[in-house]
PDB file of C-alpha atoms in Angstrom:
ATOM      1  CA  ASP G  27      -6.043   2.786  -2.655  1.00 57.00           C
ATOM      2  CA  ALA G  28      -2.732   4.009  -1.337  1.00 62.00           C
ATOM      3  CA  LYS G  29      -1.955   7.533  -2.512  1.00 84.00           C
ATOM      4  CA  THR G  30       1.758   7.129  -1.931  1.00 92.00           C
ATOM      5  CA  THR G  31       4.686   5.659  -3.829  1.00 93.00           C
ATOM      6  CA  GLN G  32       7.688   4.200  -2.040  1.00 95.00           C
ATOM      7  CA  PRO G  33      10.712   2.188  -3.177  1.00 96.00           C
ATOM      8  CA  THR G  34      10.246  -1.515  -2.602  1.00 95.00           C
ATOM      9  CA  SER G  35      13.465  -1.987  -0.668  1.00 96.00           C
ATOM     10  CA  MET G  36      16.523  -0.169   0.653  1.00 97.00           C
ATOM     11  CA  ASP G  37      19.719  -1.010   2.503  1.00 97.00           C
ATOM     12  CA  CYS G  38      21.512   1.129   5.057  1.00 96.00           C
ATOM     13  CA  ALA G  39      24.771   0.637   6.935  1.00 97.00           C
ATOM     14  CA  GLU G  40      24.486   0.414  10.695  1.00 97.00           C
ATOM     15  CA  GLY G  41      25.202   3.760  12.345  1.00 96.00           C
ATOM     16  CA  ARG G  42      24.449   5.739   9.209  1.00 97.00           C
ATOM     17  CA  ALA G  43      21.361   7.803   8.541  1.00 97.00           C
ATOM     18  CA  ALA G  44      18.560   6.012   6.728  1.00 98.00           C
ATOM     19  CA  ASN G  45      16.609   8.272   4.389  1.00 98.00           C
ATOM     20  CA  LEU G  46      13.333   6.772   3.216  1.00 98.00           C
ATOM     21  CA  PRO G  47      11.537   8.679   0.440  1.00 97.00           C
ATOM     22  CA  CYS G  48       7.818   8.852  -0.263  1.00 96.00           C
ATOM     23  CA  ASN G  49       5.979  10.469  -3.151  1.00 96.00           C
ATOM     24  CA  HIS G  50       2.440  11.750  -2.595  1.00 94.00           C
ATOM     25  CA  SER G  51       1.918  14.045  -5.567  1.00 93.00           C
ATOM     26  CA  THR G  52      -1.894  14.092  -5.244  1.00 90.00           C
ATOM     27  CA  ILE G  53      -1.964  15.017  -1.569  1.00 91.00           C
ATOM     28  CA  SER G  54      -4.739  17.385  -0.529  1.00 88.00           C
ATOM     29  CA  GLY G  55      -4.290  20.431   1.634  1.00 87.00           C
ATOM     30  CA  ASN G  56      -5.884  18.821   4.672  1.00 85.00           C
ATOM     31  CA  GLU G  57      -4.112  15.479   4.449  1.00 88.00           C
ATOM     32  CA  TYR G  58      -1.408  14.580   6.928  1.00 90.00           C
ATOM     33  CA  VAL G  59       1.616  12.423   6.131  1.00 93.00           C
ATOM     34  CA  TYR G  60       2.033   9.517   8.551  1.00 93.00           C
ATOM     35  CA  TRP G  61       4.861   7.019   8.883  1.00 95.00           C
ATOM     36  CA  TYR G  62       4.544   3.599  10.483  1.00 95.00           C
ATOM     37  CA  ARG G  63       6.878   0.647  10.538  1.00 96.00           C
ATOM     38  CA  GLN G  64       6.353  -3.080  10.950  1.00 94.00           C
ATOM     39  CA  ILE G  65       9.055  -5.262  12.373  1.00 93.00           C
ATOM     40  CA  HIS G  66       8.760  -8.905  11.391  1.00 86.00           C
ATOM     41  CA  SER G  67       5.871 -10.731  13.080  1.00 81.00           C
ATOM     42  CA  GLN G  68       4.711  -7.653  14.977  1.00 88.00           C
ATOM     43  CA  GLY G  69       1.883  -5.163  14.513  1.00 90.00           C
ATOM     44  CA  PRO G  70       2.709  -1.835  12.858  1.00 93.00           C
ATOM     45  CA  GLN G  71       4.207   0.858  15.079  1.00 93.00           C
ATOM     46  CA  TYR G  72       3.576   4.586  14.762  1.00 92.00           C
ATOM     47  CA  ILE G  73       6.693   6.651  14.072  1.00 95.00           C
ATOM     48  CA  ILE G  74       5.792  10.235  13.228  1.00 94.00           C
ATOM     49  CA  HIS G  75       3.385  12.412  11.288  1.00 93.00           C
ATOM     50  CA  GLY G  76       3.148  15.959   9.957  1.00 93.00           C
ATOM     51  CA  LEU G  77       1.129  18.341   7.834  1.00 92.00           C
ATOM     52  CA  LYS G  78       3.432  21.024   6.411  1.00 92.00           C
ATOM     53  CA  ASN G  79       6.317  21.623   8.767  1.00 89.00           C
ATOM     54  CA  ASN G  80       9.223  19.322   9.377  1.00 94.00           C
ATOM     55  CA  GLU G  81       8.803  17.233  12.503  1.00 95.00           C
ATOM     56  CA  THR G  82      11.222  15.482  14.836  1.00 96.00           C
ATOM     57  CA  ASN G  83      10.717  13.111  17.724  1.00 95.00           C
ATOM     58  CA  GLU G  84      12.802  10.591  19.605  1.00 94.00           C
ATOM     59  CA  MET G  85      12.504   8.051  16.819  1.00 94.00           C
ATOM     60  CA  ALA G  86      12.910   9.989  13.592  1.00 97.00           C
ATOM     61  CA  SER G  87      12.645  13.190  11.596  1.00 98.00           C
ATOM     62  CA  LEU G  88      10.112  13.904   8.887  1.00 98.00           C
ATOM     63  CA  ILE G  89      11.008  16.304   6.102  1.00 97.00           C
ATOM     64  CA  ILE G  90       8.098  17.459   3.915  1.00 96.00           C
ATOM     65  CA  THR G  91       8.827  19.389   0.741  1.00 96.00           C
ATOM     66  CA  GLU G  92       7.389  22.861   0.383  1.00 95.00           C
ATOM     67  CA  ASP G  93       4.894  21.720  -2.261  1.00 94.00           C
ATOM     68  CA  ARG G  94       4.033  18.729  -0.022  1.00 95.00           C
ATOM     69  CA  LYS G  95       4.281  16.335  -2.962  1.00 95.00           C
ATOM     70  CA  SER G  96       6.959  14.259  -1.302  1.00 96.00           C
ATOM     71  CA  SER G  97       8.526  13.581   2.066  1.00 97.00           C
ATOM     72  CA  THR G  98      11.503  11.806   3.603  1.00 97.00           C
ATOM     73  CA  LEU G  99      11.678   9.871   6.834  1.00 98.00           C
ATOM     74  CA  ILE G 100      15.110  10.077   8.415  1.00 98.00           C
ATOM     75  CA  LEU G 101      16.414   7.608  10.992  1.00 97.00           C
ATOM     76  CA  PRO G 102      19.537   9.487  12.103  1.00 96.00           C
ATOM     77  CA  HIS G 103      21.629   6.548  13.308  1.00 95.00           C
ATOM     78  CA  ALA G 104      20.190   3.297  12.011  1.00 96.00           C
ATOM     79  CA  THR G 105      20.556   0.181  14.151  1.00 97.00           C
ATOM     80  CA  LEU G 106      19.926  -3.464  13.324  1.00 97.00           C
ATOM     81  CA  ARG G 107      16.625  -3.182  15.200  1.00 95.00           C
ATOM     82  CA  ASP G 108      15.432  -0.634  12.644  1.00 97.00           C
ATOM     83  CA  THR G 109      15.204  -3.386  10.010  1.00 97.00           C
ATOM     84  CA  ALA G 110      11.500  -3.339   9.136  1.00 97.00           C
ATOM     85  CA  VAL G 111       8.927  -2.429   6.511  1.00 95.00           C
ATOM     86  CA  TYR G 112       8.234   1.315   6.564  1.00 97.00           C
ATOM     87  CA  TYR G 113       4.852   2.608   5.453  1.00 95.00           C
ATOM     88  CA  CYS G 114       4.098   6.149   4.295  1.00 95.00           C
ATOM     89  CA  ILE G 115       0.409   7.082   4.488  1.00 92.00           C
ATOM     90  CA  VAL G 116      -1.563  10.215   3.666  1.00 90.00           C
ATOM     91  CA  ARG G 117      -4.846  10.757   5.413  1.00 84.00           C
ATOM     92  CA  VAL G 118      -7.272  13.448   6.447  1.00 77.00           C
ATOM     93  CA  ALA G 119      -7.390  13.756  10.216  1.00 69.00           C
ATOM     94  CA  LEU G 120     -10.757  13.690  11.984  1.00 62.00           C
ATOM     95  CA  SER G 121     -12.221  12.033   8.915  1.00 64.00           C
ATOM     96  CA  GLY G 122     -12.858   8.524  10.172  1.00 65.00           C
ATOM     97  CA  ASN G 123     -11.086   7.386   7.029  1.00 69.00           C
ATOM     98  CA  GLN G 124      -9.009   4.292   7.059  1.00 74.00           C
ATOM     99  CA  PHE G 125      -5.229   4.295   6.895  1.00 80.00           C
ATOM    100  CA  TYR G 126      -4.073   2.875   3.539  1.00 82.00           C
ATOM    101  CA  PHE G 127      -0.813   1.087   4.277  1.00 84.00           C
ATOM    102  CA  GLY G 128       0.288   0.133   0.773  1.00 83.00           C
ATOM    103  CA  THR G 129       3.303  -2.139   0.391  1.00 84.00           C
ATOM    104  CA  GLY G 130       5.889   0.083   2.051  1.00 93.00           C
ATOM    105  CA  THR G 131       9.691   0.037   1.861  1.00 96.00           C
ATOM    106  CA  SER G 132      11.585  -2.909   3.265  1.00 96.00           C
ATOM    107  CA  LEU G 133      14.617  -1.419   5.012  1.00 98.00           C
ATOM    108  CA  THR G 134      17.524  -3.696   5.837  1.00 97.00           C
ATOM    109  CA  VAL G 135      20.189  -2.320   8.166  1.00 97.00           C
ATOM    110  CA  ILE G 136      23.493  -4.007   7.432  1.00 97.00           C
ATOM    111  CA  PRO G 137      26.142  -4.539  10.143  1.00 95.00           C
TER     112      PRO G 137
ATOM    113  CA  GLY Q   1      -2.798  -3.070  30.286  1.00 52.00           C
ATOM    114  CA  ALA Q   2      -1.478  -0.083  28.430  1.00 77.00           C
ATOM    115  CA  GLY Q   3      -1.679  -1.450  24.903  1.00 92.00           C
ATOM    116  CA  VAL Q   4      -4.086  -3.105  22.506  1.00 95.00           C
ATOM    117  CA  SER Q   5      -4.504  -6.794  23.221  1.00 96.00           C
ATOM    118  CA  GLN Q   6      -5.819  -9.524  20.963  1.00 97.00           C
ATOM    119  CA  SER Q   7      -6.845 -13.092  21.593  1.00 96.00           C
ATOM    120  CA  PRO Q   8      -6.139 -15.776  20.793  1.00 97.00           C
ATOM    121  CA  SER Q   9      -2.598 -15.130  19.627  1.00 95.00           C
ATOM    122  CA  ASN Q  10      -2.765 -18.201  17.393  1.00 96.00           C
ATOM    123  CA  LYS Q  11      -5.729 -20.177  16.081  1.00 97.00           C
ATOM    124  CA  VAL Q  12      -5.730 -23.323  13.997  1.00 97.00           C
ATOM    125  CA  THR Q  13      -9.084 -24.444  12.684  1.00 97.00           C
ATOM    126  CA  GLU Q  14     -10.568 -26.781  10.131  1.00 97.00           C
ATOM    127  CA  LYS Q  15     -12.130 -25.576   6.918  1.00 97.00           C
ATOM    128  CA  GLY Q  16     -15.829 -24.899   7.413  1.00 97.00           C
ATOM    129  CA  LYS Q  17     -15.631 -24.070  11.113  1.00 97.00           C
ATOM    130  CA  ASP Q  18     -16.498 -20.666  12.585  1.00 98.00           C
ATOM    131  CA  VAL Q  19     -13.913 -18.597  14.473  1.00 98.00           C
ATOM    132  CA  GLU Q  20     -14.103 -15.560  16.738  1.00 98.00           C
ATOM    133  CA  LEU Q  21     -11.233 -13.157  17.170  1.00 98.00           C
ATOM    134  CA  ARG Q  22     -11.199 -10.644  20.002  1.00 97.00           C
ATOM    135  CA  CYS Q  23      -9.688  -7.188  20.328  1.00 97.00           C
ATOM    136  CA  ASP Q  24      -9.368  -5.164  23.533  1.00 96.00           C
ATOM    137  CA  PRO Q  25      -8.528  -1.576  22.606  1.00 95.00           C
ATOM    138  CA  ILE Q  26      -6.725   0.988  24.694  1.00 93.00           C
ATOM    139  CA  SER Q  27      -9.100   2.454  27.262  1.00 91.00           C
ATOM    140  CA  GLY Q  28     -10.703   5.658  26.011  1.00 87.00           C
ATOM    141  CA  HIS Q  29      -9.983   5.033  22.344  1.00 90.00           C
ATOM    142  CA  THR Q  30     -13.221   5.536  20.449  1.00 88.00           C
ATOM    143  CA  ALA Q  31     -12.038   4.315  17.047  1.00 89.00           C
ATOM    144  CA  LEU Q  32     -11.196   0.699  16.320  1.00 92.00           C
ATOM    145  CA  TYR Q  33      -9.923  -0.852  13.078  1.00 93.00           C
ATOM    146  CA  TRP Q  34      -9.554  -4.428  11.861  1.00 95.00           C
ATOM    147  CA  TYR Q  35      -7.013  -5.372   9.206  1.00 94.00           C
ATOM    148  CA  ARG Q  36      -5.676  -8.621   7.876  1.00 94.00           C
ATOM    149  CA  GLN Q  37      -2.258  -9.399   6.511  1.00 93.00           C
ATOM    150  CA  SER Q  38      -1.480 -12.444   4.414  1.00 91.00           C
ATOM    151  CA  LEU Q  39       2.049 -13.814   4.389  1.00 86.00           C
ATOM    152  CA  GLY Q  40       4.428 -11.352   2.765  1.00 80.00           C
ATOM    153  CA  GLN Q  41       1.633  -8.911   1.907  1.00 83.00           C
ATOM    154  CA  GLY Q  42       0.605  -5.466   3.075  1.00 84.00           C
ATOM    155  CA  LEU Q  43      -2.255  -4.648   5.420  1.00 88.00           C
ATOM    156  CA  GLU Q  44      -5.767  -5.085   4.057  1.00 89.00           C
ATOM    157  CA  PHE Q  45      -8.434  -2.919   5.699  1.00 89.00           C
ATOM    158  CA  LEU Q  46     -11.518  -4.831   6.852  1.00 93.00           C
ATOM    159  CA  ILE Q  47     -13.750  -2.623   9.004  1.00 92.00           C
ATOM    160  CA  TYR Q  48     -13.727   0.533  11.125  1.00 89.00           C
ATOM    161  CA  PHE Q  49     -15.748   1.304  14.260  1.00 90.00           C
ATOM    162  CA  GLN Q  50     -16.466   4.684  15.783  1.00 88.00           C
ATOM    163  CA  GLY Q  51     -17.948   3.867  19.158  1.00 88.00           C
ATOM    164  CA  ASN Q  52     -20.258   0.902  18.617  1.00 89.00           C
ATOM    165  CA  SER Q  53     -21.200   1.756  15.053  1.00 88.00           C
ATOM    166  CA  ALA Q  54     -19.336   0.731  11.921  1.00 86.00           C
ATOM    167  CA  PRO Q  55     -19.472   3.551   9.367  1.00 80.00           C
ATOM    168  CA  ASP Q  56     -17.071   1.743   7.050  1.00 80.00           C
ATOM    169  CA  LYS Q  57     -17.446  -1.977   6.395  1.00 83.00           C
ATOM    170  CA  SER Q  58     -16.157  -1.732   2.871  1.00 83.00           C
ATOM    171  CA  GLY Q  59     -13.211  -4.011   3.417  1.00 88.00           C
ATOM    172  CA  LEU Q  60     -15.048  -7.095   4.591  1.00 92.00           C
ATOM    173  CA  PRO Q  61     -14.268  -9.640   1.842  1.00 93.00           C
ATOM    174  CA  SER Q  62     -17.544 -11.583   2.003  1.00 93.00           C
ATOM    175  CA  ASP Q  63     -20.709 -12.040   4.038  1.00 94.00           C
ATOM    176  CA  ARG Q  64     -18.910 -14.767   5.987  1.00 97.00           C
ATOM    177  CA  PHE Q  65     -17.098 -11.961   7.799  1.00 97.00           C
ATOM    178  CA  SER Q  66     -18.806  -9.861  10.452  1.00 96.00           C
ATOM    179  CA  ALA Q  67     -17.728  -7.751  13.392  1.00 96.00           C
ATOM    180  CA  GLU Q  68     -19.313  -6.101  16.341  1.00 95.00           C
ATOM    181  CA  ARG Q  69     -18.268  -3.794  19.119  1.00 95.00           C
ATOM    182  CA  THR Q  70     -20.057  -3.480  22.422  1.00 88.00           C
ATOM    183  CA  GLY Q  71     -19.840  -0.807  25.082  1.00 86.00           C
ATOM    184  CA  GLY Q  72     -17.507   1.179  22.884  1.00 82.00           C
ATOM    185  CA  SER Q  73     -14.712  -1.140  23.900  1.00 92.00           C
ATOM    186  CA  VAL Q  74     -14.154  -4.805  23.033  1.00 96.00           C
ATOM    187  CA  SER Q  75     -14.639  -5.893  19.444  1.00 97.00           C
ATOM    188  CA  THR Q  76     -15.144  -9.364  18.003  1.00 97.00           C
ATOM    189  CA  LEU Q  77     -14.428 -10.347  14.411  1.00 97.00           C
ATOM    190  CA  THR Q  78     -16.291 -13.484  13.366  1.00 97.00           C
ATOM    191  CA  ILE Q  79     -15.485 -15.583  10.335  1.00 98.00           C
ATOM    192  CA  GLN Q  80     -18.100 -18.185   9.463  1.00 98.00           C
ATOM    193  CA  ARG Q  81     -17.450 -21.326   7.443  1.00 97.00           C
ATOM    194  CA  THR Q  82     -13.727 -20.589   7.248  1.00 97.00           C
ATOM    195  CA  GLN Q  83     -11.840 -21.214   4.034  1.00 97.00           C
ATOM    196  CA  GLN Q  84      -8.126 -21.815   3.524  1.00 96.00           C
ATOM    197  CA  GLU Q  85      -7.753 -18.380   1.923  1.00 95.00           C
ATOM    198  CA  ASP Q  86      -8.836 -16.840   5.241  1.00 97.00           C
ATOM    199  CA  SER Q  87      -5.476 -17.857   6.714  1.00 97.00           C
ATOM    200  CA  ALA Q  88      -3.694 -14.654   7.673  1.00 96.00           C
ATOM    201  CA  VAL Q  89      -2.701 -12.455  10.595  1.00 96.00           C
ATOM    202  CA  TYR Q  90      -5.670 -10.423  11.792  1.00 97.00           C
ATOM    203  CA  LEU Q  91      -4.614  -7.103  13.293  1.00 96.00           C
ATOM    204  CA  CYS Q  92      -6.639  -4.732  15.424  1.00 96.00           C
ATOM    205  CA  ALA Q  93      -5.797  -1.077  16.035  1.00 94.00           C
ATOM    206  CA  SER Q  94      -7.386   1.544  18.234  1.00 93.00           C
ATOM    207  CA  MET Q  95      -7.217   5.316  18.081  1.00 89.00           C
ATOM    208  CA  ARG Q  96      -8.328   8.316  20.083  1.00 83.00           C
ATOM    209  CA  ALA Q  97     -10.112  10.575  17.606  1.00 72.00           C
ATOM    210  CA  GLY Q  98      -8.650  14.049  17.320  1.00 69.00           C
ATOM    211  CA  VAL Q  99      -6.289  16.116  15.264  1.00 58.00           C
ATOM    212  CA  GLN Q 100      -3.266  14.152  16.420  1.00 65.00           C
ATOM    213  CA  GLU Q 101      -4.707  10.804  15.413  1.00 75.00           C
ATOM    214  CA  THR Q 102      -2.433   7.810  15.541  1.00 83.00           C
ATOM    215  CA  GLN Q 103      -3.313   4.148  15.480  1.00 88.00           C
ATOM    216  CA  TYR Q 104      -1.951   1.740  18.046  1.00 91.00           C
ATOM    217  CA  PHE Q 105      -1.820  -1.858  16.941  1.00 94.00           C
ATOM    218  CA  GLY Q 106      -2.202  -5.099  18.811  1.00 95.00           C
ATOM    219  CA  PRO Q 107       0.097  -8.084  18.263  1.00 93.00           C
ATOM    220  CA  GLY Q 108      -2.390  -9.807  15.966  1.00 95.00           C
ATOM    221  CA  THR Q 109      -4.069 -13.198  15.794  1.00 97.00           C
ATOM    222  CA  ARG Q 110      -2.444 -15.712  13.479  1.00 96.00           C
ATOM    223  CA  LEU Q 111      -5.206 -17.783  11.893  1.00 97.00           C
ATOM    224  CA  LEU Q 112      -4.473 -20.993  10.033  1.00 97.00           C
ATOM    225  CA  VAL Q 113      -7.304 -22.789   8.282  1.00 97.00           C
ATOM    226  CA  LEU Q 114      -6.481 -26.375   7.402  1.00 96.00           C
TER     227      LEU Q 114
END
């Protein structure tokens, strides 16, 4: 079962920052937070992951609260191509466990 | 190729027939996952391989579903006596085990059972 809660859908204006929230109140100390996205008719694509510290890469930033019970994925300048379903996953690394994708947040970037 | 590949990309079959779906993972990736995704739904975990062994088969929906992996590389998912409810996109992902574990997905096989 997915251990995360995400809003079902969100809209964002093109060029603005998209902030996608995720609650994971039962996260364990050794569980990482992963974000993937799935553009229509494609396989999911890895975006970013982190444990405690905030992370940034060329695609996005990940902000994890100090208590680690929630996180936010930030797309700094959303484009129409960022329209996708975004999945927040918590998982223990090196565990061989599966990734529980849940239902994700459907983000629509509006021109 | 650099990514995960799957074949066929599309498969239409008649109810009751057997189908085989193939996944070629990224070279060097020891972990391999199969998922399926019905129209408008999230990803449903099917099975996980570490090398050639499958420590987690918990997601296989029935004994009509089986999978194998040979040589720590290519994997085949077999569905026997297909049913209409098996229609879905079957996705394969591979991963190099380690602290910085991330899955890389193939494009999927779209299966339609008539």
